[in-house]
Amino acid sequence: MNETAYAYIDRTAEEVFHVLDDYEVACKEAKGSVIEYRGEHAGGYPVVNQRQLIIYARRRIEKENQPIPAYIQAAIDALL
């Protein structure tokens, strides 16, 4: 899925980075800003090498210690 989607950081204490197709839902769930995101995503998360990445934005780490690609890190930086 490489169509335009919307990225945001959620309102939870963990501040998880999410990607959704629905702008309205992204706005409702976002702690702050919502930005356009062009990249593979599924189930509310970015996908890299066919794997969802669950990224704790403020701590800048991925749940299972997978590397965070630069383009995803740039999106997170734009939201923080």
Short mmCIF file of C-alpha atoms in Angstrom, two decimals:
data_model
loop_
_atom_site.label_atom_id
_atom_site.label_comp_id
_atom_site.label_asym_id
_atom_site.label_seq_id
_atom_site.Cartn_x
_atom_site.Cartn_y
_atom_site.Cartn_z
CA MET A 1 0.00 0.00 0.00
CA ASN A 2 1.80 3.15 -1.17
CA GLU A 3 -1.15 5.51 -1.56
CA THR A 4 -1.27 8.61 0.59
CA ALA A 5 -1.95 7.85 4.21
CA TYR A 6 -1.77 9.88 7.39
CA ALA A 7 0.77 9.52 10.17
CA TYR A 8 0.41 10.61 13.77
CA ILE A 9 1.58 9.88 17.29
CA ASP A 10 -1.15 8.52 19.53
CA ARG A 11 -2.31 9.84 22.90
CA THR A 12 -1.02 6.92 24.96
CA ALA A 13 1.83 7.27 27.44
CA GLU A 14 4.00 5.24 25.05
CA GLU A 15 3.40 7.74 22.18
CA VAL A 16 3.20 5.13 19.42
CA PHE A 17 3.65 6.14 15.77
CA HIS A 18 0.68 5.13 13.58
CA VAL A 19 -0.27 5.29 9.92
CA LEU A 20 -3.90 5.23 8.72
CA ASP A 21 -5.72 5.73 5.43
CA ASP A 22 -8.52 7.69 7.09
CA TYR A 23 -7.63 11.32 7.81
CA GLU A 24 -10.62 11.91 10.10
CA VAL A 25 -9.76 8.94 12.33
CA ALA A 26 -6.09 9.95 12.41
CA CYS A 27 -7.09 13.43 13.58
CA LYS A 28 -9.30 12.00 16.34
CA GLU A 29 -6.57 9.64 17.60
CA ALA A 30 -3.59 11.99 17.29
CA LYS A 31 -1.92 13.59 20.27
CA GLY A 32 -0.93 16.52 18.07
CA SER A 33 -0.35 16.94 14.35
CA VAL A 34 -1.21 14.64 11.48
CA ILE A 35 1.00 14.54 8.38
CA GLU A 36 0.76 12.89 4.98
CA TYR A 37 2.70 9.64 4.73
CA ARG A 38 3.64 7.81 1.56
CA GLY A 39 4.91 4.40 2.39
CA GLU A 40 3.83 0.88 2.98
CA HIS A 41 1.55 0.44 5.97
CA ALA A 42 -1.00 -2.01 7.34
CA GLY A 43 -3.07 -2.35 10.47
CA GLY A 44 -2.24 1.14 11.66
CA TYR A 45 1.56 0.80 11.50
CA PRO A 46 4.32 1.35 8.96
CA VAL A 47 5.48 -1.82 7.21
CA VAL A 48 9.11 -2.57 6.33
CA ASN A 49 10.14 -5.81 4.66
CA GLN A 50 6.59 -7.15 5.04
CA ARG A 51 6.66 -6.55 8.79
CA GLN A 52 4.71 -4.04 10.87
CA LEU A 53 6.93 -1.80 12.98
CA ILE A 54 5.59 -0.67 16.33
CA ILE A 55 7.61 2.43 17.14
CA TYR A 56 7.66 4.30 20.43
CA ALA A 57 8.16 7.77 19.00
CA ARG A 58 9.45 9.73 21.99
CA ARG A 59 11.99 7.03 22.86
CA ARG A 60 12.75 6.43 19.16
CA ILE A 61 12.84 2.67 19.51
CA GLU A 62 10.97 -0.14 17.82
CA LYS A 63 9.20 -2.68 20.05
CA GLU A 64 11.29 -5.63 18.85
CA ASN A 65 14.49 -3.66 18.23
CA GLN A 66 14.07 -3.59 14.46
CA PRO A 67 15.94 -0.76 12.72
CA ILE A 68 13.82 2.31 11.95
CA PRO A 69 14.33 3.47 8.34
CA ALA A 70 15.38 7.09 7.85
CA TYR A 71 12.14 8.04 6.04
CA ILE A 72 10.05 6.81 8.99
CA GLN A 73 12.36 8.57 11.45
CA ALA A 74 11.92 11.77 9.43
CA ALA A 75 8.12 11.44 9.72
CA ILE A 76 8.44 10.94 13.49
CA ASP A 77 10.74 13.96 13.76
CA ALA A 78 8.17 16.06 11.91
CA LEU A 79 5.52 15.07 14.46
CA LEU A 80 7.54 15.64 17.64
#
